[in-house]
Short mmCIF file of N, CA and C and ligand atoms in Angstrom, two decimals:
data_model
loop_
_atom_site.label_atom_id
_atom_site.label_comp_id
_atom_site.label_asym_id
_atom_site.label_seq_id
_atom_site.Cartn_x
_atom_site.Cartn_y
_atom_site.Cartn_z
N MET A 45 -11.51 7.48 17.84
CA MET A 45 -11.05 6.28 17.15
C MET A 45 -9.63 6.51 16.63
N THR A 46 -8.82 5.52 16.76
CA THR A 46 -7.46 5.65 16.24
C THR A 46 -7.17 4.51 15.29
N ALA A 47 -6.05 4.62 14.58
CA ALA A 47 -5.65 3.61 13.61
C ALA A 47 -5.49 2.27 14.33
N PRO A 48 -5.66 1.13 13.67
CA PRO A 48 -5.88 1.03 12.23
C PRO A 48 -7.32 1.37 11.82
N HIS A 49 -7.42 1.87 10.59
CA HIS A 49 -8.71 2.17 9.98
C HIS A 49 -8.92 1.16 8.85
N THR A 50 -10.12 0.63 8.79
CA THR A 50 -10.38 -0.41 7.80
C THR A 50 -11.51 -0.02 6.86
N GLY A 51 -11.56 -0.72 5.76
CA GLY A 51 -12.62 -0.47 4.80
C GLY A 51 -12.69 -1.59 3.80
N GLY A 52 -13.63 -1.46 2.87
CA GLY A 52 -13.76 -2.49 1.86
C GLY A 52 -14.92 -2.20 0.94
N CYS A 53 -15.10 -3.11 -0.01
CA CYS A 53 -16.16 -2.91 -1.00
C CYS A 53 -17.49 -3.48 -0.51
N ARG A 54 -18.50 -3.28 -1.30
CA ARG A 54 -19.86 -3.70 -0.96
C ARG A 54 -19.97 -5.21 -0.74
N CYS A 55 -19.29 -5.99 -1.58
CA CYS A 55 -19.43 -7.45 -1.49
C CYS A 55 -18.41 -8.09 -0.55
N GLY A 56 -17.41 -7.33 -0.13
CA GLY A 56 -16.44 -7.86 0.83
C GLY A 56 -15.22 -8.52 0.20
N ALA A 57 -15.16 -8.58 -1.14
CA ALA A 57 -14.03 -9.22 -1.80
C ALA A 57 -12.76 -8.37 -1.70
N VAL A 58 -12.92 -7.07 -1.58
CA VAL A 58 -11.78 -6.17 -1.43
C VAL A 58 -11.80 -5.60 -0.01
N ARG A 59 -10.67 -5.70 0.66
CA ARG A 59 -10.53 -5.13 2.01
C ARG A 59 -9.24 -4.33 2.07
N PHE A 60 -9.23 -3.30 2.90
CA PHE A 60 -8.00 -2.55 3.10
C PHE A 60 -7.90 -2.08 4.54
N GLU A 61 -6.69 -1.71 4.91
CA GLU A 61 -6.44 -1.25 6.26
C GLU A 61 -5.34 -0.20 6.23
N ALA A 62 -5.49 0.83 7.05
CA ALA A 62 -4.45 1.85 7.19
C ALA A 62 -3.97 1.85 8.63
N THR A 63 -2.66 1.89 8.78
CA THR A 63 -2.09 1.80 10.14
C THR A 63 -1.79 3.18 10.73
N ALA A 64 -2.13 4.24 10.01
CA ALA A 64 -1.88 5.59 10.50
C ALA A 64 -3.12 6.45 10.27
N GLU A 65 -3.07 7.67 10.78
CA GLU A 65 -4.18 8.60 10.55
C GLU A 65 -4.07 9.17 9.14
N PRO A 66 -5.21 9.53 8.54
CA PRO A 66 -5.16 10.11 7.20
C PRO A 66 -4.50 11.50 7.22
N HIS A 67 -3.87 11.85 6.11
CA HIS A 67 -3.26 13.18 6.01
C HIS A 67 -4.16 14.15 5.27
N HIS A 68 -5.26 13.63 4.71
CA HIS A 68 -6.09 14.48 3.86
C HIS A 68 -7.51 13.89 3.80
N ILE A 69 -8.51 14.74 3.98
CA ILE A 69 -9.90 14.29 3.80
C ILE A 69 -10.63 15.41 3.08
N SER A 70 -11.18 15.10 1.92
CA SER A 70 -11.79 16.18 1.13
C SER A 70 -13.00 15.69 0.34
N TYR A 71 -13.83 16.67 -0.01
CA TYR A 71 -14.87 16.44 -1.01
C TYR A 71 -14.26 16.77 -2.36
N CYS A 72 -14.73 16.09 -3.41
CA CYS A 72 -14.34 16.50 -4.76
C CYS A 72 -15.59 16.63 -5.62
N HIS A 73 -15.70 17.80 -6.25
CA HIS A 73 -16.86 18.09 -7.08
C HIS A 73 -16.56 17.95 -8.57
N CYS A 74 -15.41 17.38 -8.93
CA CYS A 74 -15.05 17.37 -10.35
C CYS A 74 -15.86 16.35 -11.14
N GLY A 75 -15.95 16.62 -12.44
CA GLY A 75 -16.74 15.77 -13.31
C GLY A 75 -16.17 14.36 -13.47
N ASP A 76 -14.86 14.24 -13.33
CA ASP A 76 -14.22 12.93 -13.47
C ASP A 76 -14.62 12.02 -12.30
N CYS A 77 -14.56 12.56 -11.10
CA CYS A 77 -15.00 11.79 -9.92
C CYS A 77 -16.50 11.50 -10.01
N ARG A 78 -17.23 12.46 -10.55
CA ARG A 78 -18.68 12.26 -10.66
C ARG A 78 -18.99 11.06 -11.55
N ARG A 79 -18.32 10.98 -12.69
CA ARG A 79 -18.52 9.83 -13.58
C ARG A 79 -18.09 8.53 -12.90
N ALA A 80 -16.93 8.59 -12.26
CA ALA A 80 -16.36 7.37 -11.67
C ALA A 80 -17.22 6.85 -10.52
N SER A 81 -17.89 7.75 -9.81
CA SER A 81 -18.65 7.33 -8.64
C SER A 81 -20.15 7.20 -8.94
N GLY A 82 -20.62 7.96 -9.91
CA GLY A 82 -22.05 8.00 -10.18
C GLY A 82 -22.79 8.91 -9.23
N ALA A 83 -22.08 9.55 -8.32
CA ALA A 83 -22.70 10.40 -7.31
C ALA A 83 -22.42 11.87 -7.60
N PRO A 84 -23.29 12.78 -7.14
CA PRO A 84 -23.10 14.21 -7.42
C PRO A 84 -21.84 14.80 -6.79
N VAL A 85 -21.37 14.21 -5.70
CA VAL A 85 -20.12 14.67 -5.09
C VAL A 85 -19.40 13.45 -4.52
N SER A 86 -18.08 13.48 -4.56
CA SER A 86 -17.28 12.39 -4.02
C SER A 86 -16.53 12.87 -2.78
N ALA A 87 -16.00 11.93 -2.02
CA ALA A 87 -15.16 12.29 -0.88
C ALA A 87 -14.06 11.24 -0.75
N PHE A 88 -12.87 11.72 -0.34
CA PHE A 88 -11.69 10.87 -0.29
C PHE A 88 -10.96 11.01 1.04
N VAL A 89 -10.35 9.90 1.46
CA VAL A 89 -9.54 9.88 2.67
C VAL A 89 -8.13 9.48 2.26
N GLY A 90 -7.17 10.39 2.43
CA GLY A 90 -5.82 10.17 1.92
C GLY A 90 -4.87 9.63 2.97
N PHE A 91 -4.13 8.60 2.58
CA PHE A 91 -3.10 8.00 3.43
C PHE A 91 -1.80 7.92 2.63
N MET A 92 -0.71 7.62 3.34
CA MET A 92 0.54 7.34 2.65
C MET A 92 0.50 5.86 2.25
N ALA A 93 0.97 5.57 1.04
CA ALA A 93 0.85 4.22 0.51
C ALA A 93 1.59 3.19 1.37
N ASP A 94 2.64 3.61 2.04
CA ASP A 94 3.38 2.63 2.86
C ASP A 94 2.72 2.42 4.22
N GLU A 95 1.58 3.08 4.45
CA GLU A 95 0.86 2.88 5.71
C GLU A 95 -0.40 2.05 5.52
N ILE A 96 -0.57 1.52 4.31
CA ILE A 96 -1.82 0.81 4.05
C ILE A 96 -1.56 -0.59 3.48
N ALA A 97 -2.56 -1.44 3.65
CA ALA A 97 -2.56 -2.76 3.02
C ALA A 97 -3.88 -2.89 2.29
N LEU A 98 -3.80 -3.33 1.04
CA LEU A 98 -4.99 -3.42 0.20
C LEU A 98 -5.02 -4.82 -0.39
N ASN A 99 -6.11 -5.56 -0.13
CA ASN A 99 -6.19 -6.95 -0.55
C ASN A 99 -7.47 -7.22 -1.32
N GLY A 100 -7.36 -8.11 -2.29
CA GLY A 100 -8.56 -8.52 -3.00
C GLY A 100 -8.24 -8.87 -4.44
N LYS A 101 -8.43 -10.14 -4.79
CA LYS A 101 -8.16 -10.55 -6.17
C LYS A 101 -9.12 -9.90 -7.15
N SER A 102 -10.25 -9.46 -6.65
CA SER A 102 -11.25 -8.87 -7.54
C SER A 102 -10.94 -7.41 -7.85
N LEU A 103 -9.87 -6.86 -7.24
CA LEU A 103 -9.56 -5.45 -7.45
C LEU A 103 -9.17 -5.20 -8.90
N LYS A 104 -9.84 -4.26 -9.52
CA LYS A 104 -9.51 -3.87 -10.89
C LYS A 104 -9.21 -2.38 -10.88
N SER A 105 -8.59 -1.92 -11.97
CA SER A 105 -8.32 -0.49 -12.00
C SER A 105 -8.48 0.05 -13.40
N TYR A 106 -8.71 1.34 -13.45
CA TYR A 106 -8.86 2.06 -14.71
C TYR A 106 -7.92 3.25 -14.68
N ARG A 107 -7.04 3.33 -15.67
CA ARG A 107 -6.06 4.40 -15.71
C ARG A 107 -6.45 5.44 -16.74
N ASN A 108 -6.30 6.68 -16.35
CA ASN A 108 -6.57 7.80 -17.25
C ASN A 108 -5.44 8.80 -17.06
N GLY A 109 -4.44 8.76 -17.94
CA GLY A 109 -3.26 9.61 -17.75
C GLY A 109 -2.56 9.19 -16.47
N PRO A 110 -2.23 10.15 -15.63
CA PRO A 110 -1.50 9.84 -14.40
C PRO A 110 -2.40 9.28 -13.30
N VAL A 111 -3.69 9.29 -13.55
CA VAL A 111 -4.65 8.92 -12.51
C VAL A 111 -5.10 7.48 -12.68
N GLU A 112 -5.12 6.74 -11.58
CA GLU A 112 -5.62 5.38 -11.61
C GLU A 112 -6.67 5.23 -10.52
N ARG A 113 -7.83 4.73 -10.93
CA ARG A 113 -8.90 4.49 -9.98
C ARG A 113 -9.13 2.99 -9.86
N SER A 114 -9.21 2.51 -8.63
CA SER A 114 -9.42 1.09 -8.37
C SER A 114 -10.84 0.84 -7.90
N PHE A 115 -11.33 -0.32 -8.28
CA PHE A 115 -12.70 -0.67 -7.90
C PHE A 115 -12.81 -2.19 -7.81
N CYS A 116 -13.84 -2.66 -7.17
CA CYS A 116 -14.06 -4.10 -7.08
C CYS A 116 -14.67 -4.60 -8.38
N GLY A 117 -14.03 -5.60 -8.98
CA GLY A 117 -14.50 -6.14 -10.24
C GLY A 117 -15.76 -6.98 -10.10
N ILE A 118 -16.15 -7.29 -8.89
CA ILE A 118 -17.37 -8.06 -8.65
C ILE A 118 -18.56 -7.13 -8.40
N CYS A 119 -18.44 -6.27 -7.41
CA CYS A 119 -19.59 -5.43 -7.05
C CYS A 119 -19.48 -4.00 -7.57
N GLY A 120 -18.30 -3.61 -8.08
CA GLY A 120 -18.18 -2.29 -8.70
C GLY A 120 -17.90 -1.13 -7.76
N THR A 121 -17.77 -1.39 -6.48
CA THR A 121 -17.52 -0.30 -5.53
C THR A 121 -16.22 0.44 -5.86
N PRO A 122 -16.26 1.77 -6.02
CA PRO A 122 -15.02 2.53 -6.16
C PRO A 122 -14.24 2.44 -4.85
N VAL A 123 -12.95 2.11 -4.94
CA VAL A 123 -12.17 1.86 -3.73
C VAL A 123 -11.06 2.89 -3.51
N ALA A 124 -10.28 3.17 -4.54
CA ALA A 124 -9.12 4.03 -4.32
C ALA A 124 -8.77 4.85 -5.55
N TYR A 125 -8.04 5.90 -5.29
CA TYR A 125 -7.57 6.83 -6.30
C TYR A 125 -6.09 7.07 -6.07
N THR A 126 -5.28 6.95 -7.13
CA THR A 126 -3.88 7.34 -7.02
C THR A 126 -3.53 8.20 -8.22
N ASP A 127 -2.50 9.02 -8.05
CA ASP A 127 -2.06 9.93 -9.10
C ASP A 127 -0.54 9.84 -9.14
N LYS A 128 0.02 9.52 -10.30
CA LYS A 128 1.47 9.37 -10.41
C LYS A 128 2.22 10.60 -9.93
N ARG A 129 1.58 11.76 -10.03
CA ARG A 129 2.22 13.00 -9.60
C ARG A 129 2.21 13.17 -8.09
N LEU A 130 1.45 12.30 -7.42
CA LEU A 130 1.39 12.33 -5.95
C LEU A 130 1.95 11.01 -5.46
N ASP A 131 3.22 10.84 -5.74
CA ASP A 131 3.88 9.57 -5.45
C ASP A 131 3.81 9.24 -3.96
N GLY A 132 3.44 7.99 -3.68
CA GLY A 132 3.40 7.56 -2.29
C GLY A 132 2.10 7.85 -1.58
N HIS A 133 1.14 8.45 -2.30
CA HIS A 133 -0.14 8.75 -1.69
C HIS A 133 -1.22 7.83 -2.25
N ILE A 134 -2.17 7.48 -1.41
CA ILE A 134 -3.35 6.75 -1.89
C ILE A 134 -4.57 7.35 -1.21
N TYR A 135 -5.63 7.50 -1.97
CA TYR A 135 -6.85 8.10 -1.47
C TYR A 135 -7.98 7.09 -1.57
N PHE A 136 -8.51 6.68 -0.42
CA PHE A 136 -9.64 5.76 -0.43
C PHE A 136 -10.93 6.56 -0.53
N THR A 137 -11.91 5.97 -1.17
CA THR A 137 -13.22 6.62 -1.20
C THR A 137 -13.79 6.59 0.21
N LEU A 138 -14.27 7.74 0.65
CA LEU A 138 -14.75 7.85 2.03
C LEU A 138 -15.87 6.85 2.30
N GLY A 139 -16.71 6.63 1.30
CA GLY A 139 -17.83 5.71 1.47
C GLY A 139 -17.43 4.25 1.60
N ALA A 140 -16.18 3.93 1.27
CA ALA A 140 -15.71 2.54 1.40
C ALA A 140 -15.12 2.28 2.79
N MET A 141 -14.96 3.35 3.59
CA MET A 141 -14.41 3.15 4.93
C MET A 141 -15.47 2.46 5.80
N ASP A 142 -15.01 1.62 6.71
CA ASP A 142 -15.96 0.93 7.61
C ASP A 142 -16.63 1.91 8.58
N MET A 143 -15.92 2.98 8.93
CA MET A 143 -16.46 3.98 9.86
C MET A 143 -16.45 5.35 9.18
N PRO A 144 -17.27 5.52 8.15
CA PRO A 144 -17.19 6.75 7.36
C PRO A 144 -17.45 8.02 8.16
N ALA A 145 -18.25 7.93 9.21
CA ALA A 145 -18.58 9.13 9.99
C ALA A 145 -17.37 9.70 10.71
N TYR A 146 -16.32 8.91 10.86
CA TYR A 146 -15.11 9.37 11.54
C TYR A 146 -14.31 10.34 10.67
N PHE A 147 -14.46 10.22 9.36
CA PHE A 147 -13.59 10.95 8.43
C PHE A 147 -14.29 12.20 7.90
N ARG A 148 -14.26 13.23 8.71
CA ARG A 148 -14.94 14.47 8.37
C ARG A 148 -14.08 15.27 7.38
N PRO A 149 -14.61 15.55 6.19
CA PRO A 149 -13.82 16.31 5.22
C PRO A 149 -13.48 17.70 5.76
N THR A 150 -12.34 18.22 5.31
CA THR A 150 -11.88 19.54 5.77
C THR A 150 -11.84 20.56 4.64
N VAL A 151 -12.16 20.14 3.43
CA VAL A 151 -12.06 21.06 2.29
C VAL A 151 -12.92 20.54 1.13
N HIS A 152 -13.41 21.48 0.32
CA HIS A 152 -14.09 21.12 -0.93
C HIS A 152 -13.14 21.41 -2.08
N ALA A 153 -12.98 20.46 -2.99
CA ALA A 153 -12.12 20.67 -4.15
C ALA A 153 -12.96 20.75 -5.43
N HIS A 154 -12.41 21.46 -6.40
CA HIS A 154 -13.03 21.58 -7.72
C HIS A 154 -14.46 22.13 -7.66
N VAL A 155 -14.66 23.14 -6.80
CA VAL A 155 -16.03 23.68 -6.67
C VAL A 155 -16.49 24.38 -7.95
N ARG A 156 -15.55 24.68 -8.85
CA ARG A 156 -15.97 25.28 -10.12
C ARG A 156 -16.85 24.31 -10.90
N GLU A 157 -16.72 23.01 -10.60
CA GLU A 157 -17.52 22.01 -11.30
C GLU A 157 -18.69 21.50 -10.44
N GLN A 158 -18.89 22.15 -9.30
CA GLN A 158 -19.97 21.70 -8.40
C GLN A 158 -21.32 21.87 -9.08
N LEU A 159 -22.20 20.89 -8.92
CA LEU A 159 -23.52 20.96 -9.52
C LEU A 159 -24.33 22.09 -8.88
N PRO A 160 -25.05 22.85 -9.71
CA PRO A 160 -25.71 24.07 -9.21
C PRO A 160 -26.80 23.81 -8.16
N PHE A 161 -27.36 22.61 -8.16
CA PHE A 161 -28.43 22.35 -7.20
C PHE A 161 -27.92 21.71 -5.92
N LEU A 162 -26.61 21.50 -5.85
CA LEU A 162 -26.03 20.84 -4.68
C LEU A 162 -25.58 21.91 -3.68
N HIS A 163 -26.24 21.94 -2.53
CA HIS A 163 -25.90 22.95 -1.52
C HIS A 163 -25.36 22.27 -0.28
N MET A 164 -24.17 22.66 0.11
CA MET A 164 -23.53 22.07 1.28
C MET A 164 -23.08 23.23 2.17
N PRO A 165 -24.00 23.70 3.00
CA PRO A 165 -23.73 24.92 3.78
C PRO A 165 -22.82 24.69 4.98
N ASP A 166 -21.57 24.41 4.72
CA ASP A 166 -20.59 24.33 5.80
C ASP A 166 -19.60 25.48 5.60
N ALA A 167 -18.71 25.65 6.54
CA ALA A 167 -17.76 26.76 6.47
C ALA A 167 -16.39 26.31 5.98
N LEU A 168 -16.34 25.15 5.35
CA LEU A 168 -15.04 24.61 4.91
C LEU A 168 -14.46 25.44 3.77
N PRO A 169 -13.13 25.46 3.67
CA PRO A 169 -12.50 26.13 2.53
C PRO A 169 -12.93 25.48 1.22
N ARG A 170 -12.98 26.30 0.20
CA ARG A 170 -13.39 25.82 -1.12
C ARG A 170 -12.32 26.17 -2.15
N GLU A 171 -11.83 25.13 -2.81
CA GLU A 171 -10.81 25.32 -3.83
C GLU A 171 -11.45 25.24 -5.20
N LEU A 172 -11.13 26.20 -6.06
CA LEU A 172 -11.69 26.17 -7.42
C LEU A 172 -11.25 24.94 -8.16
N LYS A 173 -10.00 24.54 -7.92
CA LYS A 173 -9.47 23.34 -8.55
C LYS A 173 -9.09 22.34 -7.48
N THR A 174 -7.90 21.80 -7.60
CA THR A 174 -7.50 20.75 -6.70
C THR A 174 -7.17 21.28 -5.30
N SER A 175 -7.29 20.43 -4.31
CA SER A 175 -6.87 20.79 -2.96
C SER A 175 -5.52 20.16 -2.65
N VAL A 176 -5.00 19.38 -3.61
CA VAL A 176 -3.68 18.77 -3.44
C VAL A 176 -2.83 19.18 -4.63
N PRO A 177 -1.98 20.19 -4.47
CA PRO A 177 -1.20 20.68 -5.60
C PRO A 177 -0.32 19.60 -6.23
N ARG A 178 -0.32 19.54 -7.56
CA ARG A 178 0.57 18.63 -8.28
C ARG A 178 1.82 19.41 -8.65
N PRO A 179 2.91 18.69 -8.81
CA PRO A 179 4.18 19.35 -9.16
C PRO A 179 4.07 20.16 -10.46
N ASP A 180 3.23 19.72 -11.38
CA ASP A 180 3.12 20.45 -12.64
C ASP A 180 2.11 21.58 -12.57
N GLY A 181 1.54 21.78 -11.39
CA GLY A 181 0.60 22.88 -11.22
C GLY A 181 -0.77 22.60 -11.79
N GLN A 182 -0.93 21.42 -12.36
CA GLN A 182 -2.22 21.09 -12.95
C GLN A 182 -3.13 20.48 -11.89
N GLY A 183 -4.32 20.19 -12.26
CA GLY A 183 -5.24 19.59 -11.33
C GLY A 183 -6.63 19.72 -11.89
N HIS A 184 -6.71 19.74 -13.20
CA HIS A 184 -8.02 19.83 -13.83
C HIS A 184 -8.75 18.50 -13.69
N SER A 185 -9.95 18.47 -14.16
CA SER A 185 -10.78 17.34 -13.79
C SER A 185 -10.30 16.01 -14.37
N LEU A 186 -9.65 16.03 -15.51
CA LEU A 186 -9.19 14.76 -16.04
C LEU A 186 -8.18 14.09 -15.14
N SER A 187 -7.48 14.90 -14.39
CA SER A 187 -6.47 14.35 -13.53
C SER A 187 -6.79 14.66 -12.09
N CYS A 188 -8.06 14.76 -11.85
CA CYS A 188 -8.51 15.16 -10.57
C CYS A 188 -8.29 14.07 -9.58
N GLY A 189 -8.70 14.30 -8.38
CA GLY A 189 -8.57 13.31 -7.36
C GLY A 189 -9.14 13.90 -6.18
N PRO A 190 -8.62 13.53 -5.16
CA PRO A 190 -9.06 13.93 -3.86
C PRO A 190 -8.64 15.30 -3.73
N GLY A 191 -9.50 15.88 -3.81
CA GLY A 191 -9.23 17.21 -3.69
C GLY A 191 -8.42 17.34 -4.82
N ALA A 192 -9.09 16.48 -5.28
CA ALA A 192 -8.77 15.52 -6.09
C ALA A 192 -8.43 16.14 -7.33
ZN1 ZN B 85 -16.84 -6.10 -4.08
ZN1 ZN B 86 -12.44 14.71 -8.45
#
């Protein structure tokens, strides 16, 4: 499968499209993503912001420091993650992609916060913190993201 890649929320009010291949696909085990998603582990598909189109009047967002998470204000589906320190990048939630099976993660991030009963026996690299270095060298869970 090649670009464009499409996705959207559960109710269909939010839709997005990427015209290029993702530059990053990761799991995130941080507590911030866990709260935001309600799931024991999250996964993100990263694109460059100028390669995507995101539409939907119902789109809402929640900002926490440099991190902003977008979601559908109608159905609540988590849609995207951005970080001011990662200018020009946008990370869609893997589960919001129309063809999620295409986006195989290549790394686990924030495994220090991974739940003890969650076992994912793959051979992927595991990062104690973020898999996407920030300029300030930080990447703790409050400012986590995709690889987060
Ligand atoms: Zn929706
Ligand atoms: Zn995270």
